[in-house]
């Protein structure tokens, strides 16, 4: 099994719903939090207010295998899985102790977003990809 | 083009992020809100606090085609797409006026969740499926 | 009893927590949604991405009298209560049918926020205050 | 200056809004997260799914002094401030490095919530209060 970047997190009360479990939409936030922790581990930050570039999501998915509950601690493992000239896909695996909680994907692109212009997809910056891959052990 | 159930919604301020657009995790909430509106249109409610059955998500995905912005009004179109003995998959399409915002899927199951027992997947209740299909125009 | 602006809303599933009720932090979002609906009713919008002015919150409070539950419909009543040269305070009352759910306050200011400068509080624009008061029936 | 319990947290991307700052409703979640961390430090947990007692909020307020931004790390300091026979009030102070971000209060009660009965306020359990006070250094 290959290396991954690991991000540890605890379930907060407001993240649960009346079914007593973490709401399914939260897993997309957990994946993104792990992505941003990977950027920090690579000495980078993914966003600054007012910037004219960004990393919007093209697609996101998650397969739910086991629920998470209030106050449980879990790990989100991130890898940089597929990189093309203009898109990057992360894969994620969530585990709570021995329990496999699920796995997901987020596909992203690098865009220019000038005021009053449509977003324009740019080539991925090679140095950023290299640093992320390296921080993820890929 | 086949019929769908339509749910209208307006983007709220807290749903945006520092990139100035709706945060990608919100689209999963918008899909779920539309699902629950479909249940109400079918004369049903998907959840009651303390119930010993539930409809947990098995998988969820969304493909993002255009962003949504603060105060924009959009429509979420729902269909009951694939039904097996134990799983049901909804498909969703989001549009903001003429703009195709994206499309997604949520796969769900019907479970029994008694205290101190693992969740157990049950057969889908045929009458509920029938009413949802009918409300969605499927 | 004086007039108010009324905003109707339904509780969504993701807004509940494992206690089976709406999470208390959501009431602050409900108040803000009602505030923004008041701005729209006055022919205004409170925010645009990239703007160099804004309406940050100085204080917010809520007194909880009765819980809200999944799928309940409720009304948020807004008034423009106290206006000084540089601050405006809204008052809110939430009711679900005959049930008094609670009441709250949000105090806000009008600021200039140029890049790389600290926020600076400006005088409130008199025409905006006038239009909000009028839309709220104050 | 008296002791407090300190909870450290980092701002996540989804917690910001289009103004480029943390959304004001998040500060209520940060206060609650710190409260629950205090409970854990006291060897307690505030909630379990399906429990017939709970700690609903009676009132909550926050005074905002400075904004928080994406990826900033901050500390939430908690104290058990006022305890009566049936209510307990926490006070909170948030700091980001040398910056005073704001302060708030949450007032809570201990209730019994049996199915199909209205919530009933009970006397506060003295041992829990003692352990929380001790963990907060009060």
PDB file of N, CA and C in Angstrom, chain A residues 17-80:
ATOM      1  N   UNK A  17     -26.765  14.956  12.339  1.00  0.00           N
ATOM      2  CA  UNK A  17     -28.156  15.301  12.032  1.00  0.00           C
ATOM      3  C   UNK A  17     -29.078  14.447  12.885  1.00  0.00           C
ATOM      4  N   UNK A  18     -30.366  14.592  12.676  1.00  0.00           N
ATOM      5  CA  UNK A  18     -31.326  13.931  13.573  1.00  0.00           C
ATOM      6  C   UNK A  18     -31.267  12.410  13.494  1.00  0.00           C
ATOM      7  N   UNK A  19     -30.587  11.863  12.489  1.00  0.00           N
ATOM      8  CA  UNK A  19     -30.391  10.413  12.448  1.00  0.00           C
ATOM      9  C   UNK A  19     -29.291   9.987  13.421  1.00  0.00           C
ATOM     10  N   UNK A  20     -28.620  10.975  14.059  1.00  0.00           N
ATOM     11  CA  UNK A  20     -27.625  10.651  15.085  1.00  0.00           C
ATOM     12  C   UNK A  20     -26.225  10.435  14.527  1.00  0.00           C
ATOM     13  N   UNK A  21     -26.063  10.652  13.225  1.00  0.00           N
ATOM     14  CA  UNK A  21     -24.793  10.394  12.535  1.00  0.00           C
ATOM     15  C   UNK A  21     -24.329  11.674  11.846  1.00  0.00           C
ATOM     16  N   UNK A  22     -23.079  11.672  11.374  1.00  0.00           N
ATOM     17  CA  UNK A  22     -22.594  12.814  10.595  1.00  0.00           C
ATOM     18  C   UNK A  22     -23.390  12.935   9.296  1.00  0.00           C
ATOM     19  N   UNK A  23     -23.826  14.149   8.974  1.00  0.00           N
ATOM     20  CA  UNK A  23     -24.564  14.372   7.736  1.00  0.00           C
ATOM     21  C   UNK A  23     -23.663  14.100   6.532  1.00  0.00           C
ATOM     22  N   UNK A  24     -24.231  13.490   5.503  1.00  0.00           N
ATOM     23  CA  UNK A  24     -23.398  13.022   4.382  1.00  0.00           C
ATOM     24  C   UNK A  24     -22.657  14.151   3.677  1.00  0.00           C
ATOM     25  N   UNK A  25     -23.211  15.363   3.683  1.00  0.00           N
ATOM     26  CA  UNK A  25     -22.536  16.471   2.996  1.00  0.00           C
ATOM     27  C   UNK A  25     -21.227  16.858   3.689  1.00  0.00           C
ATOM     28  N   UNK A  26     -21.105  16.524   4.970  1.00  0.00           N
ATOM     29  CA  UNK A  26     -19.892  16.868   5.717  1.00  0.00           C
ATOM     30  C   UNK A  26     -18.664  16.133   5.190  1.00  0.00           C
ATOM     31  N   UNK A  27     -18.868  14.952   4.609  1.00  0.00           N
ATOM     32  CA  UNK A  27     -17.699  14.197   4.133  1.00  0.00           C
ATOM     33  C   UNK A  27     -16.985  14.953   3.018  1.00  0.00           C
ATOM     34  N   UNK A  28     -17.731  15.778   2.289  1.00  0.00           N
ATOM     35  CA  UNK A  28     -17.105  16.590   1.239  1.00  0.00           C
ATOM     36  C   UNK A  28     -16.270  17.703   1.864  1.00  0.00           C
ATOM     37  N   UNK A  29     -16.719  18.202   2.998  1.00  0.00           N
ATOM     38  CA  UNK A  29     -15.916  19.197   3.713  1.00  0.00           C
ATOM     39  C   UNK A  29     -14.685  18.543   4.333  1.00  0.00           C
ATOM     40  N   UNK A  30     -14.855  17.331   4.860  1.00  0.00           N
ATOM     41  CA  UNK A  30     -13.693  16.655   5.453  1.00  0.00           C
ATOM     42  C   UNK A  30     -12.628  16.420   4.374  1.00  0.00           C
ATOM     43  N   UNK A  31     -13.074  16.011   3.183  1.00  0.00           N
ATOM     44  CA  UNK A  31     -12.099  15.794   2.100  1.00  0.00           C
ATOM     45  C   UNK A  31     -11.380  17.098   1.778  1.00  0.00           C
ATOM     46  N   UNK A  32     -12.137  18.181   1.676  1.00  0.00           N
ATOM     47  CA  UNK A  32     -11.509  19.463   1.344  1.00  0.00           C
ATOM     48  C   UNK A  32     -10.564  19.937   2.451  1.00  0.00           C
ATOM     49  N   UNK A  33     -10.943  19.741   3.693  1.00  0.00           N
ATOM     50  CA  UNK A  33     -10.044  20.129   4.787  1.00  0.00           C
ATOM     51  C   UNK A  33      -8.712  19.377   4.677  1.00  0.00           C
ATOM     52  N   UNK A  34      -8.805  18.094   4.325  1.00  0.00           N
ATOM     53  CA  UNK A  34      -7.579  17.294   4.186  1.00  0.00           C
ATOM     54  C   UNK A  34      -6.753  17.792   3.001  1.00  0.00           C
ATOM     55  N   UNK A  35      -7.432  18.150   1.914  1.00  0.00           N
ATOM     56  CA  UNK A  35      -6.729  18.706   0.747  1.00  0.00           C
ATOM     57  C   UNK A  35      -5.944  19.955   1.162  1.00  0.00           C
ATOM     58  N   UNK A  36      -6.600  20.839   1.907  1.00  0.00           N
ATOM     59  CA  UNK A  36      -5.948  22.097   2.278  1.00  0.00           C
ATOM     60  C   UNK A  36      -4.815  21.869   3.270  1.00  0.00           C
ATOM     61  N   UNK A  37      -4.970  20.852   4.124  1.00  0.00           N
ATOM     62  CA  UNK A  37      -3.871  20.494   5.035  1.00  0.00           C
ATOM     63  C   UNK A  37      -2.681  19.971   4.228  1.00  0.00           C
ATOM     64  N   UNK A  38      -2.972  19.248   3.151  1.00  0.00           N
ATOM     65  CA  UNK A  38      -1.898  18.778   2.262  1.00  0.00           C
ATOM     66  C   UNK A  38      -1.171  19.976   1.644  1.00  0.00           C
ATOM     67  N   UNK A  39      -1.917  20.968   1.189  1.00  0.00           N
ATOM     68  CA  UNK A  39      -1.284  22.186   0.634  1.00  0.00           C
ATOM     69  C   UNK A  39      -0.382  22.840   1.678  1.00  0.00           C
ATOM     70  N   UNK A  40      -0.876  22.934   2.905  1.00  0.00           N
ATOM     71  CA  UNK A  40      -0.033  23.539   3.957  1.00  0.00           C
ATOM     72  C   UNK A  40       1.227  22.699   4.188  1.00  0.00           C
ATOM     73  N   UNK A  41       1.054  21.364   4.181  1.00  0.00           N
ATOM     74  CA  UNK A  41       2.214  20.484   4.378  1.00  0.00           C
ATOM     75  C   UNK A  41       3.231  20.671   3.252  1.00  0.00           C
ATOM     76  N   UNK A  42       2.735  21.090   2.090  1.00  0.00           N
ATOM     77  CA  UNK A  42       3.616  21.351   0.946  1.00  0.00           C
ATOM     78  C   UNK A  42       4.117  22.791   0.945  1.00  0.00           C
ATOM     79  N   UNK A  43       3.821  23.530   1.998  1.00  0.00           N
ATOM     80  CA  UNK A  43       4.283  24.916   2.100  1.00  0.00           C
ATOM     81  C   UNK A  43       3.466  25.881   1.254  1.00  0.00           C
ATOM     82  N   UNK A  44       2.229  25.483   0.938  1.00  0.00           N
ATOM     83  CA  UNK A  44       1.387  26.279   0.037  1.00  0.00           C
ATOM     84  C   UNK A  44       0.071  26.646   0.721  1.00  0.00           C
ATOM     85  N   UNK A  45      -0.638  27.601   0.121  1.00  0.00           N
ATOM     86  CA  UNK A  45      -2.006  27.868   0.552  1.00  0.00           C
ATOM     87  C   UNK A  45      -2.862  27.918  -0.705  1.00  0.00           C
ATOM     88  N   UNK A  46      -4.046  27.303  -0.642  1.00  0.00           N
ATOM     89  CA  UNK A  46      -4.846  27.143  -1.867  1.00  0.00           C
ATOM     90  C   UNK A  46      -5.618  28.393  -2.245  1.00  0.00           C
ATOM     91  N   UNK A  47      -5.797  29.338  -1.319  1.00  0.00           N
ATOM     92  CA  UNK A  47      -6.678  30.467  -1.629  1.00  0.00           C
ATOM     93  C   UNK A  47      -6.362  31.678  -0.783  1.00  0.00           C
ATOM     94  N   UNK A  48      -6.464  32.822  -1.402  1.00  0.00           N
ATOM     95  CA  UNK A  48      -6.411  34.086  -0.671  1.00  0.00           C
ATOM     96  C   UNK A  48      -7.578  34.938  -1.155  1.00  0.00           C
ATOM     97  N   UNK A  49      -8.220  35.646  -0.243  1.00  0.00           N
ATOM     98  CA  UNK A  49      -9.349  36.505  -0.623  1.00  0.00           C
ATOM     99  C   UNK A  49      -8.876  37.515  -1.668  1.00  0.00           C
ATOM    100  N   UNK A  50      -9.640  37.683  -2.711  1.00  0.00           N
ATOM    101  CA  UNK A  50      -9.336  38.696  -3.705  1.00  0.00           C
ATOM    102  C   UNK A  50      -8.396  38.246  -4.812  1.00  0.00           C
ATOM    103  N   UNK A  51      -7.875  37.010  -4.698  1.00  0.00           N
ATOM    104  CA  UNK A  51      -6.997  36.478  -5.749  1.00  0.00           C
ATOM    105  C   UNK A  51      -7.719  36.354  -7.087  1.00  0.00           C
ATOM    106  N   UNK A  52      -6.980  36.459  -8.163  1.00  0.00           N
ATOM    107  CA  UNK A  52      -7.591  36.367  -9.493  1.00  0.00           C
ATOM    108  C   UNK A  52      -7.411  34.989 -10.125  1.00  0.00           C
ATOM    109  N   UNK A  53      -6.939  34.035  -9.318  1.00  0.00           N
ATOM    110  CA  UNK A  53      -6.927  32.643  -9.761  1.00  0.00           C
ATOM    111  C   UNK A  53      -7.608  31.806  -8.687  1.00  0.00           C
ATOM    112  N   UNK A  54      -7.957  30.566  -9.025  1.00  0.00           N
ATOM    113  CA  UNK A  54      -8.605  29.712  -8.045  1.00  0.00           C
ATOM    114  C   UNK A  54      -8.579  28.264  -8.492  1.00  0.00           C
ATOM    115  N   UNK A  55      -9.067  27.395  -7.626  1.00  0.00           N
ATOM    116  CA  UNK A  55      -9.067  25.951  -7.869  1.00  0.00           C
ATOM    117  C   UNK A  55     -10.483  25.406  -7.711  1.00  0.00           C
ATOM    118  N   UNK A  56     -11.395  25.747  -8.615  1.00  0.00           N
ATOM    119  CA  UNK A  56     -12.781  25.268  -8.472  1.00  0.00           C
ATOM    120  C   UNK A  56     -12.872  23.754  -8.700  1.00  0.00           C
ATOM    121  N   UNK A  57     -13.921  23.190  -8.122  1.00  0.00           N
ATOM    122  CA  UNK A  57     -14.150  21.764  -8.221  1.00  0.00           C
ATOM    123  C   UNK A  57     -14.873  21.457  -9.530  1.00  0.00           C
ATOM    124  N   UNK A  58     -14.417  20.438 -10.256  1.00  0.00           N
ATOM    125  CA  UNK A  58     -15.100  19.993 -11.471  1.00  0.00           C
ATOM    126  C   UNK A  58     -16.046  18.846 -11.155  1.00  0.00           C
ATOM    127  N   UNK A  59     -15.657  18.013 -10.198  1.00  0.00           N
ATOM    128  CA  UNK A  59     -16.474  16.858  -9.822  1.00  0.00           C
ATOM    129  C   UNK A  59     -16.080  16.419  -8.430  1.00  0.00           C
ATOM    130  N   UNK A  60     -17.034  15.847  -7.713  1.00  0.00           N
ATOM    131  CA  UNK A  60     -16.760  15.314  -6.377  1.00  0.00           C
ATOM    132  C   UNK A  60     -17.678  14.129  -6.145  1.00  0.00           C
ATOM    133  N   UNK A  61     -17.154  13.104  -5.486  1.00  0.00           N
ATOM    134  CA  UNK A  61     -17.979  11.927  -5.188  1.00  0.00           C
ATOM    135  C   UNK A  61     -17.489  11.268  -3.913  1.00  0.00           C
ATOM    136  N   UNK A  62     -18.384  10.549  -3.262  1.00  0.00           N
ATOM    137  CA  UNK A  62     -18.007   9.802  -2.060  1.00  0.00           C
ATOM    138  C   UNK A  62     -18.859   8.547  -1.973  1.00  0.00           C
ATOM    139  N   UNK A  63     -18.214   7.432  -1.591  1.00  0.00           N
ATOM    140  CA  UNK A  63     -18.913   6.172  -1.318  1.00  0.00           C
ATOM    141  C   UNK A  63     -18.865   5.925   0.181  1.00  0.00           C
ATOM    142  N   UNK A  64     -20.043   5.840   0.767  1.00  0.00           N
ATOM    143  CA  UNK A  64     -20.182   5.749   2.223  1.00  0.00           C
ATOM    144  C   UNK A  64     -20.229   4.283   2.649  1.00  0.00           C
ATOM    145  N   UNK A  65     -19.290   3.882   3.522  1.00  0.00           N
ATOM    146  CA  UNK A  65     -19.224   2.474   3.934  1.00  0.00           C
ATOM    147  C   UNK A  65     -19.641   2.283   5.381  1.00  0.00           C
ATOM    148  N   UNK A  66     -19.375   3.264   6.233  1.00  0.00           N
ATOM    149  CA  UNK A  66     -19.739   3.165   7.651  1.00  0.00           C
ATOM    150  C   UNK A  66     -19.961   4.584   8.156  1.00  0.00           C
ATOM    151  N   UNK A  67     -20.866   4.759   9.119  1.00  0.00           N
ATOM    152  CA  UNK A  67     -21.153   6.114   9.604  1.00  0.00           C
ATOM    153  C   UNK A  67     -20.073   6.620  10.564  1.00  0.00           C
ATOM    154  N   UNK A  68     -20.024   7.932  10.720  1.00  0.00           N
ATOM    155  CA  UNK A  68     -19.234   8.566  11.771  1.00  0.00           C
ATOM    156  C   UNK A  68     -20.199   9.168  12.782  1.00  0.00           C
ATOM    157  N   UNK A  69     -19.759   9.156  14.055  1.00  0.00           N
ATOM    158  CA  UNK A  69     -20.616   9.647  15.144  1.00  0.00           C
ATOM    159  C   UNK A  69     -19.931  10.764  15.914  1.00  0.00           C
ATOM    160  N   UNK A  70     -20.707  11.527  16.641  1.00  0.00           N
ATOM    161  CA  UNK A  70     -20.239  12.644  17.470  1.00  0.00           C
ATOM    162  C   UNK A  70     -18.996  12.268  18.278  1.00  0.00           C
ATOM    163  N   UNK A  71     -18.010  13.096  18.189  1.00  0.00           N
ATOM    164  CA  UNK A  71     -16.758  13.017  18.953  1.00  0.00           C
ATOM    165  C   UNK A  71     -15.800  11.935  18.482  1.00  0.00           C
ATOM    166  N   UNK A  72     -16.181  11.133  17.495  1.00  0.00           N
ATOM    167  CA  UNK A  72     -15.223  10.160  16.977  1.00  0.00           C
ATOM    168  C   UNK A  72     -14.070  10.884  16.287  1.00  0.00           C
ATOM    169  N   UNK A  73     -12.877  10.332  16.430  1.00  0.00           N
ATOM    170  CA  UNK A  73     -11.714  10.837  15.706  1.00  0.00           C
ATOM    171  C   UNK A  73     -11.473   9.951  14.501  1.00  0.00           C
ATOM    172  N   UNK A  74     -11.159  10.580  13.385  1.00  0.00           N
ATOM    173  CA  UNK A  74     -10.961   9.811  12.166  1.00  0.00           C
ATOM    174  C   UNK A  74      -9.798  10.414  11.381  1.00  0.00           C
ATOM    175  N   UNK A  75      -9.322   9.659  10.397  1.00  0.00           N
ATOM    176  CA  UNK A  75      -8.231  10.125   9.545  1.00  0.00           C
ATOM    177  C   UNK A  75      -8.703  10.174   8.101  1.00  0.00           C
ATOM    178  N   UNK A  76      -8.327  11.255   7.434  1.00  0.00           N
ATOM    179  CA  UNK A  76      -8.593  11.379   5.996  1.00  0.00           C
ATOM    180  C   UNK A  76      -7.244  11.245   5.292  1.00  0.00           C
ATOM    181  N   UNK A  77      -7.103  10.224   4.449  1.00  0.00           N
ATOM    182  CA  UNK A  77      -5.865   9.989   3.694  1.00  0.00           C
ATOM    183  C   UNK A  77      -6.037  10.546   2.284  1.00  0.00           C
ATOM    184  N   UNK A  78      -5.103  11.381   1.865  1.00  0.00           N
ATOM    185  CA  UNK A  78      -5.196  12.049   0.552  1.00  0.00           C
ATOM    186  C   UNK A  78      -4.086  11.574  -0.359  1.00  0.00           C
ATOM    187  N   UNK A  79      -4.414  11.380  -1.627  1.00  0.00           N
ATOM    188  CA  UNK A  79      -3.396  11.189  -2.664  1.00  0.00           C
ATOM    189  C   UNK A  79      -3.710  12.041  -3.886  1.00  0.00           C
ATOM    190  N   UNK A  80      -2.671  12.433  -4.587  1.00  0.00           N
ATOM    191  CA  UNK A  80      -2.837  13.104  -5.878  1.00  0.00           C
ATOM    192  C   UNK A  80      -2.841  11.986  -6.913  1.00  0.00           C
TER     193      UNK A  80
END
